[in-house]
JSON list of C-alpha atoms and ligand atoms in Angstrom, two decimals:
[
{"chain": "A", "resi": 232, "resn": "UNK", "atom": "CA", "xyz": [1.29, 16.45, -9.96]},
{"chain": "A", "resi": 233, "resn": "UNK", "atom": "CA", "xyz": [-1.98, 16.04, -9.13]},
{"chain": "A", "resi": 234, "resn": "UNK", "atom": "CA", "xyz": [-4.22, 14.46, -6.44]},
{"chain": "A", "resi": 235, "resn": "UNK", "atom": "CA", "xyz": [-6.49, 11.36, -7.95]},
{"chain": "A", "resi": 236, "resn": "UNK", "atom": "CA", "xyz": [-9.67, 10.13, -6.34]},
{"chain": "A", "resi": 237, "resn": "UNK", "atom": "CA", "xyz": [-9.58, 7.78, -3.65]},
{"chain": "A", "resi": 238, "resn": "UNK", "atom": "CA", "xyz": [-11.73, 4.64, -3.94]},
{"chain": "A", "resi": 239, "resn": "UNK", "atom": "CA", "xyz": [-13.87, 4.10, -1.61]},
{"chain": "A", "resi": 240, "resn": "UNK", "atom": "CA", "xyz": [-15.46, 0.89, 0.61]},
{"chain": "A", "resi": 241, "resn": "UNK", "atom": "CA", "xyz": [-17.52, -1.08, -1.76]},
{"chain": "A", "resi": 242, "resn": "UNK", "atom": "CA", "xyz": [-15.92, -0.11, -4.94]},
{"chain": "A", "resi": 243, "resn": "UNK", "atom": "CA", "xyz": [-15.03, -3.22, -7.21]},
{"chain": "A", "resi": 244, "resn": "UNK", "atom": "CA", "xyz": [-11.96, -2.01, -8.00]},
{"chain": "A", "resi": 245, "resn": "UNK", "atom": "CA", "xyz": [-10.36, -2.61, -4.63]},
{"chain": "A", "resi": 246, "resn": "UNK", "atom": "CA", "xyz": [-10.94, -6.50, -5.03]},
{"chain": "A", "resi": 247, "resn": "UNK", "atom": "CA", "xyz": [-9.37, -6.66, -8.23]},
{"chain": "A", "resi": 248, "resn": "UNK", "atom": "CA", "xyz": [-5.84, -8.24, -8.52]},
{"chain": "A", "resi": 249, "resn": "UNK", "atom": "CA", "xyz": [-3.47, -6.00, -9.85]},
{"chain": "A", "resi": 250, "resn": "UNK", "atom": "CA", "xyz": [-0.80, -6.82, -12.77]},
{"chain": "A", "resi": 251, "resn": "UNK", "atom": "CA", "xyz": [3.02, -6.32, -12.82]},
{"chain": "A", "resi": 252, "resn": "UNK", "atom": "CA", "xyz": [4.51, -3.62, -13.96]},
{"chain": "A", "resi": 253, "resn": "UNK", "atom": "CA", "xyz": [6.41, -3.76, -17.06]},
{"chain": "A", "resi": 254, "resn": "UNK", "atom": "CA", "xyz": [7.06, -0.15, -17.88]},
{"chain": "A", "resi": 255, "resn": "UNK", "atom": "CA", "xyz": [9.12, 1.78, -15.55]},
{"chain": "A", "resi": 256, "resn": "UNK", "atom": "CA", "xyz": [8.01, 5.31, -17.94]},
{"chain": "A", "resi": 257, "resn": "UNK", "atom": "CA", "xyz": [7.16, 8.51, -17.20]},
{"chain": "A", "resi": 258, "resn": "UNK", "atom": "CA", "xyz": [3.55, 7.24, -16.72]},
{"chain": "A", "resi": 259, "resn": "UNK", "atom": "CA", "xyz": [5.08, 5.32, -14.19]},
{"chain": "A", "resi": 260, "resn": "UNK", "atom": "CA", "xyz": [6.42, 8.20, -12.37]},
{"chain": "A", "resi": 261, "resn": "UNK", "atom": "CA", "xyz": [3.76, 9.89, -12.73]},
{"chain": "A", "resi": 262, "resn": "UNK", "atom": "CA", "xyz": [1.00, 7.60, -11.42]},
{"chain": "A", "resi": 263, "resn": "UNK", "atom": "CA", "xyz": [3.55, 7.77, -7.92]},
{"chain": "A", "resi": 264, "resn": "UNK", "atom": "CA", "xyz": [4.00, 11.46, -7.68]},
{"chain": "A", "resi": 265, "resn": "UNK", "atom": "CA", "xyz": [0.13, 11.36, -8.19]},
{"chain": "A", "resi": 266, "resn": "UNK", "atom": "CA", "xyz": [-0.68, 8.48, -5.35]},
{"chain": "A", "resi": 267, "resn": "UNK", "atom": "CA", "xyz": [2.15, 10.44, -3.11]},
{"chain": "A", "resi": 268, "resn": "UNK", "atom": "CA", "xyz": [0.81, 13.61, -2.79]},
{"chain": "A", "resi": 269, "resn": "UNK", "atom": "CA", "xyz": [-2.87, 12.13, -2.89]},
{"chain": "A", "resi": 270, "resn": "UNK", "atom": "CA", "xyz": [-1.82, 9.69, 0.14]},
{"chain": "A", "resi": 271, "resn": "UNK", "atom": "CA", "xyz": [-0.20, 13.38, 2.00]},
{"chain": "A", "resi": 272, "resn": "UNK", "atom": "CA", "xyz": [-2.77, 15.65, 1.50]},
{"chain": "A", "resi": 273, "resn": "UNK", "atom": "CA", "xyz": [-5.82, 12.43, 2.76]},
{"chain": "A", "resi": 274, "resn": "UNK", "atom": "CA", "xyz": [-2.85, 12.32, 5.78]},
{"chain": "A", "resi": 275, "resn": "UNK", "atom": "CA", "xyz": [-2.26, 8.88, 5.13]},
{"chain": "A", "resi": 276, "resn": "UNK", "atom": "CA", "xyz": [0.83, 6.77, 5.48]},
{"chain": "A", "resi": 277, "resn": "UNK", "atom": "CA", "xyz": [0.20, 4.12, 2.67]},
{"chain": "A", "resi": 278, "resn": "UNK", "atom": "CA", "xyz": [-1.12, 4.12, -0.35]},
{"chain": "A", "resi": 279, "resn": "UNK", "atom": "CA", "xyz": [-1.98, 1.43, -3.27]},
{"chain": "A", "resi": 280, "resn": "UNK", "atom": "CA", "xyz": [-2.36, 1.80, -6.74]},
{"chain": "A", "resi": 281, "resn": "UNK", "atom": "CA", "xyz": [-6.28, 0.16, -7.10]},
{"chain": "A", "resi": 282, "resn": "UNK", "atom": "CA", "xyz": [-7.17, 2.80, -4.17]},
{"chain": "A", "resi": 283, "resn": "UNK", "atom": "CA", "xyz": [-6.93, 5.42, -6.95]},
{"chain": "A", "resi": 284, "resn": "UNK", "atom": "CA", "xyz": [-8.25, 2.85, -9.58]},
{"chain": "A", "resi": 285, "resn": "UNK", "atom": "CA", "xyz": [-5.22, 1.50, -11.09]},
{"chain": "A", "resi": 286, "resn": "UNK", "atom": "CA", "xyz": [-4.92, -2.22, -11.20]},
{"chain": "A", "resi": 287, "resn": "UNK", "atom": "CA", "xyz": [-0.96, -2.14, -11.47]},
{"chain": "A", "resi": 288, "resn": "UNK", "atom": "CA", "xyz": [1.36, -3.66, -8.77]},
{"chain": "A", "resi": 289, "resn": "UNK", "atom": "CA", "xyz": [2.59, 0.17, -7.04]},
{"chain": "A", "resi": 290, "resn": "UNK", "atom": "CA", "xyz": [2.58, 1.20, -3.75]},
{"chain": "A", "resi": 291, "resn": "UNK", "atom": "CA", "xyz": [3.90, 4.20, -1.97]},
{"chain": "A", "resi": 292, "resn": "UNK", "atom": "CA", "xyz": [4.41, 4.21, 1.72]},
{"chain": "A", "resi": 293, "resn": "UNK", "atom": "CA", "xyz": [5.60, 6.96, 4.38]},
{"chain": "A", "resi": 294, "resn": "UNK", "atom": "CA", "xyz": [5.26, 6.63, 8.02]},
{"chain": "A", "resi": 295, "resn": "UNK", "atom": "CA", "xyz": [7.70, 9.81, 8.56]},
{"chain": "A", "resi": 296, "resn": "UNK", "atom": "CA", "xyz": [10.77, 8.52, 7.62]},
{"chain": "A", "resi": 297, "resn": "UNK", "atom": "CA", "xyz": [10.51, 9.49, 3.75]},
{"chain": "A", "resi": 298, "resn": "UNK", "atom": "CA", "xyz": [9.26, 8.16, 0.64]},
{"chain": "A", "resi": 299, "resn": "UNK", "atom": "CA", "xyz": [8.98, 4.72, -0.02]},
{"chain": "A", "resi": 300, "resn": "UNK", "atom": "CA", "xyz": [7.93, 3.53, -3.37]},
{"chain": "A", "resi": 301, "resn": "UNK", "atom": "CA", "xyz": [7.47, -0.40, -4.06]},
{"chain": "A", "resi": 302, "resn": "UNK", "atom": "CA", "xyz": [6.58, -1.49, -7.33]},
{"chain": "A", "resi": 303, "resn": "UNK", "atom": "CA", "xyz": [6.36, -5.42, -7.58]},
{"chain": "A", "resi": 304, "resn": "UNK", "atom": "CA", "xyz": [7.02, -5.54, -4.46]},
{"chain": "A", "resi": 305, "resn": "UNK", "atom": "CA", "xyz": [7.05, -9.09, -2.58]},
{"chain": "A", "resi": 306, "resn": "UNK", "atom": "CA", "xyz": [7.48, -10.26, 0.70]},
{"chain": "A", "resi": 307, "resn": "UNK", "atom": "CA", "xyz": [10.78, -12.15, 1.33]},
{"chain": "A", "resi": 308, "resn": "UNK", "atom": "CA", "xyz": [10.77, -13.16, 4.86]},
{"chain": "A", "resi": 309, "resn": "UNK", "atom": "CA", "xyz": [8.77, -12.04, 7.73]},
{"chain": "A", "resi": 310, "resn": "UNK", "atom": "CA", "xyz": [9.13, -12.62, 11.85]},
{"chain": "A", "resi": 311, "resn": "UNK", "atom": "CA", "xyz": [6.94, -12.45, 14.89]},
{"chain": "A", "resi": 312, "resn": "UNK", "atom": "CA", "xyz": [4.21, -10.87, 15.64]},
{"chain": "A", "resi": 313, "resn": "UNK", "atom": "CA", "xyz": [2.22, -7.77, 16.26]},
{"chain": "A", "resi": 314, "resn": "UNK", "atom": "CA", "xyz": [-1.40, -6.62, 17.57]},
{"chain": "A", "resi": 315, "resn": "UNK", "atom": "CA", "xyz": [-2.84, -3.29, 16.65]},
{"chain": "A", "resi": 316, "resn": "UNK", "atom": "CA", "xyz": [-4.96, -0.76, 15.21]},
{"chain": "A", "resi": 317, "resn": "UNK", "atom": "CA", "xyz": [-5.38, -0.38, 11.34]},
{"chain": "A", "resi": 318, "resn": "UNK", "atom": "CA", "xyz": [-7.12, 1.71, 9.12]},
{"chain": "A", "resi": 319, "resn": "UNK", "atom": "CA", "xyz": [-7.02, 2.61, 5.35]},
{"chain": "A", "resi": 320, "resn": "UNK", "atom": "CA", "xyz": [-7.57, 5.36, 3.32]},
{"chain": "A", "resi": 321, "resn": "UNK", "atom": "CA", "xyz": [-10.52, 4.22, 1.95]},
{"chain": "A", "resi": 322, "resn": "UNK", "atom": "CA", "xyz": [-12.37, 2.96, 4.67]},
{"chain": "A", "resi": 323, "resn": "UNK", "atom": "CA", "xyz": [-12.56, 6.82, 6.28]},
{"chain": "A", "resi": 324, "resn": "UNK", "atom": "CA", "xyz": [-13.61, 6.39, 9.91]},
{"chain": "A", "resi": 325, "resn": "UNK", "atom": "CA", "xyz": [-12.73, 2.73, 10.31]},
{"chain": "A", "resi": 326, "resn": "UNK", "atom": "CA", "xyz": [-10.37, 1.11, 12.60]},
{"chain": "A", "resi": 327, "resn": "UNK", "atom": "CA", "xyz": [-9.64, -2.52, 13.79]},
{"chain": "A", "resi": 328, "resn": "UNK", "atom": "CA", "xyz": [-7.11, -4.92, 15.37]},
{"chain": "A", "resi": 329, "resn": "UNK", "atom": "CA", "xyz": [-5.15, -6.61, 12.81]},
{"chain": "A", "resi": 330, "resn": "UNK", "atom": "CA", "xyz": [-2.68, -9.27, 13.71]},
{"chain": "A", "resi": 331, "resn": "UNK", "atom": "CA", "xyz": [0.53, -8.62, 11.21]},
{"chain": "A", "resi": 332, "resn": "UNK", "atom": "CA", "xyz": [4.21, -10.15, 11.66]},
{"chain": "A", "resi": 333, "resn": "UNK", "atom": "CA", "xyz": [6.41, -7.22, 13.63]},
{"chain": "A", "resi": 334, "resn": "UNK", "atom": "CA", "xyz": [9.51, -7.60, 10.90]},
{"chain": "A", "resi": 335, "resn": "UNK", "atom": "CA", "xyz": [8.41, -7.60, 7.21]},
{"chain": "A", "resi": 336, "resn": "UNK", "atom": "CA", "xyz": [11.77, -7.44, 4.58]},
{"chain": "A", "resi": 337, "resn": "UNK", "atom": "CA", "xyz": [10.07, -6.78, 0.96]},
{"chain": "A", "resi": 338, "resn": "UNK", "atom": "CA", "xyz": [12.06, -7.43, -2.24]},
{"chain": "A", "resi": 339, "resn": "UNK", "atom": "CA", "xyz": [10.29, -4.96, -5.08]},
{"chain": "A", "resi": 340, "resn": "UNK", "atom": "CA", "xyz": [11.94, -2.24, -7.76]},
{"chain": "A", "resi": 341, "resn": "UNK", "atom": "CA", "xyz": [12.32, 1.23, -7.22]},
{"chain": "A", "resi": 342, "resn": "UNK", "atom": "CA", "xyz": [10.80, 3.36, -10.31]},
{"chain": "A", "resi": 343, "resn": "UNK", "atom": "CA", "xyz": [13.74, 2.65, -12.39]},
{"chain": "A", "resi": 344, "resn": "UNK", "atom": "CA", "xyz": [13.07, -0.84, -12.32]},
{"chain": "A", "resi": 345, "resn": "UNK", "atom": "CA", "xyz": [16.32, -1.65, -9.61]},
{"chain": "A", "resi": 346, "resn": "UNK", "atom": "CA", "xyz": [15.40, -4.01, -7.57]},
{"chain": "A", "resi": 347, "resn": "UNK", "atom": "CA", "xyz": [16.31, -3.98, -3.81]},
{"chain": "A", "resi": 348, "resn": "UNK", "atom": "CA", "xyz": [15.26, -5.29, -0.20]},
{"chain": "A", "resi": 349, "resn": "UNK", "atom": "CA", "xyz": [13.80, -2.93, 2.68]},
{"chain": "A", "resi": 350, "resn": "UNK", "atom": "CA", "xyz": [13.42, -4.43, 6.02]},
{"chain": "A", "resi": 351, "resn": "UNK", "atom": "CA", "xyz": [10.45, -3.34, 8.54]},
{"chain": "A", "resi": 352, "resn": "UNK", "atom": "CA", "xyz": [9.71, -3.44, 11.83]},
{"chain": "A", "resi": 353, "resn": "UNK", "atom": "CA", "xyz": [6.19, -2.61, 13.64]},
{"chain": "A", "resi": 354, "resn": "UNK", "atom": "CA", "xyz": [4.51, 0.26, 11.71]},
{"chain": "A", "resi": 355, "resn": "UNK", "atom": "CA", "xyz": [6.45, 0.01, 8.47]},
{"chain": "A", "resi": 356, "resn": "UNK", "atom": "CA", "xyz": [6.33, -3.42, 8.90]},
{"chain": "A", "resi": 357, "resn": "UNK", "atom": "CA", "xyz": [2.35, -3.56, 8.96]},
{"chain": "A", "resi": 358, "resn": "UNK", "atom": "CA", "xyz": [2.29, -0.76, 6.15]},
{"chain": "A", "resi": 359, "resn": "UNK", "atom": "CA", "xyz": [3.62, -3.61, 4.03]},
{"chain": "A", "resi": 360, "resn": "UNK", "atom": "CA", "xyz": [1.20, -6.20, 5.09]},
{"chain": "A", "resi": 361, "resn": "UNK", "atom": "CA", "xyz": [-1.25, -3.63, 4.52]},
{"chain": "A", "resi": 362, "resn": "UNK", "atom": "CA", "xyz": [-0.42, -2.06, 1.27]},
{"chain": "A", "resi": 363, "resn": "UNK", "atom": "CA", "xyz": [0.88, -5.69, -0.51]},
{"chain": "A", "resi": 364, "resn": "UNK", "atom": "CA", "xyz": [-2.56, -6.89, 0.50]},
{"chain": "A", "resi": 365, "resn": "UNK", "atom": "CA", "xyz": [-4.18, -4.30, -1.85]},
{"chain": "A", "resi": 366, "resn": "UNK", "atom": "CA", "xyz": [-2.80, -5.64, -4.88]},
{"chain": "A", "resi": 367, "resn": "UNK", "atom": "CA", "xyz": [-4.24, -8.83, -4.31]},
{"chain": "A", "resi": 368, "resn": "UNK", "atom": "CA", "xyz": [-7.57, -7.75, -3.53]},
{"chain": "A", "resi": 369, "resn": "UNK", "atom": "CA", "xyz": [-7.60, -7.94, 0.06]},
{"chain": "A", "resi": 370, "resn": "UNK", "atom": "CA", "xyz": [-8.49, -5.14, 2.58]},
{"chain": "A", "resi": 371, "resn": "UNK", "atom": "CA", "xyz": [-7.51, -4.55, 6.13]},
{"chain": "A", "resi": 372, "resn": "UNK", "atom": "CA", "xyz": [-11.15, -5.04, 7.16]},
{"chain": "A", "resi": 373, "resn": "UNK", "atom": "CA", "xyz": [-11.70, -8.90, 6.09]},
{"chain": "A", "resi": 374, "resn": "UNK", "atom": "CA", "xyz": [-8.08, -9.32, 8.72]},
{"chain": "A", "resi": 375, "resn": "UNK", "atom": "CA", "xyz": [-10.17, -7.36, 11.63]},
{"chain": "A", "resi": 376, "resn": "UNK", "atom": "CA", "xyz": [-10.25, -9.18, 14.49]},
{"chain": "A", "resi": 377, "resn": "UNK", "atom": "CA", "xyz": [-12.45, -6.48, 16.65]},
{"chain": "A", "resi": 378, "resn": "UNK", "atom": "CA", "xyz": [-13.57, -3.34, 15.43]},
{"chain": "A", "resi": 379, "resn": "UNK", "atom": "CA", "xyz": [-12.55, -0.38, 17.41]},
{"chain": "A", "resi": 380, "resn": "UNK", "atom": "CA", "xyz": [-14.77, 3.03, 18.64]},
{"chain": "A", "resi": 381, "resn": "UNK", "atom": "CA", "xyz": [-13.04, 6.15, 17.11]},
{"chain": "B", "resi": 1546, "resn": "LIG", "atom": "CO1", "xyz": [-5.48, 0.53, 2.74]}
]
């Protein structure tokens, strides 16, 4: 275990999109014990892999409920509609309104390479807007639709 280096703002490497997985390895397993206790100890609830400079398709999640890990994950179906404040891990300080849908079900595989379906609603559901956008390139601040005082 150990804790990696969170990117930061401008850093290319969070616009980058990120390839599938292939090898579910010890690297693997690894690289998500490593972005879980990094995402913990910056108090986050989401984490994806380019935020520690990895351009592979992983994401770990926890909004108090336990560990989530996605890795190729995919959104399957998604309903209504939610308004509220967002940040991210590596924009420290930085919070906006971001519109998201208010139940997200993602299909991905578990670090084994099973795949299976997780259904979210409100916070979990917007950590998987959130953290799927990261492996695309995208960041929660180009979705702001008014920047908030912290
Ligand atoms: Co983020």
């Amino acid at each position: 275990m150990a804790i990696r280096e969170i990117r930061k703002k401008d850093d290319e490497i969070l616009r980058k999109v990120c390839k599938e997985v292939k090898d579910f390895d010890k690297k693997l397993w690894i690289l998500l014990d490593d972005m879980y206790d990094t995402m913990k100890k910056a108090d986050g609830v989401g984490l994806a892999a380019p935020q520690v400079g990895i351009l592979k398709r992983v994401v770990v999640i926890d909004i108090g409920d336990g560990r989530i890990e996605l890795i190729n994950p995919r959104i399957v179906s998604q309903s209504g509609s939610q308004n509220g404040a967002e940040g991210c891990l590596s924009f420290p300080g930085l919070f906006g309104e971001v519109e998201r849908p208010n139940i997200v079900t993602v299909e991905a595989q578990d670090r084994h390479g099973t795949v299976f379906q997780k259904t979210g609603e409100e916070l979990l559901a917007r950590a998987f807007c959130h953290e799927l956008d990261h492996l695309d390139g995208k960041v929660f601040v180009d979705r702001v639709t008014k920047f908030l005082e912290n």
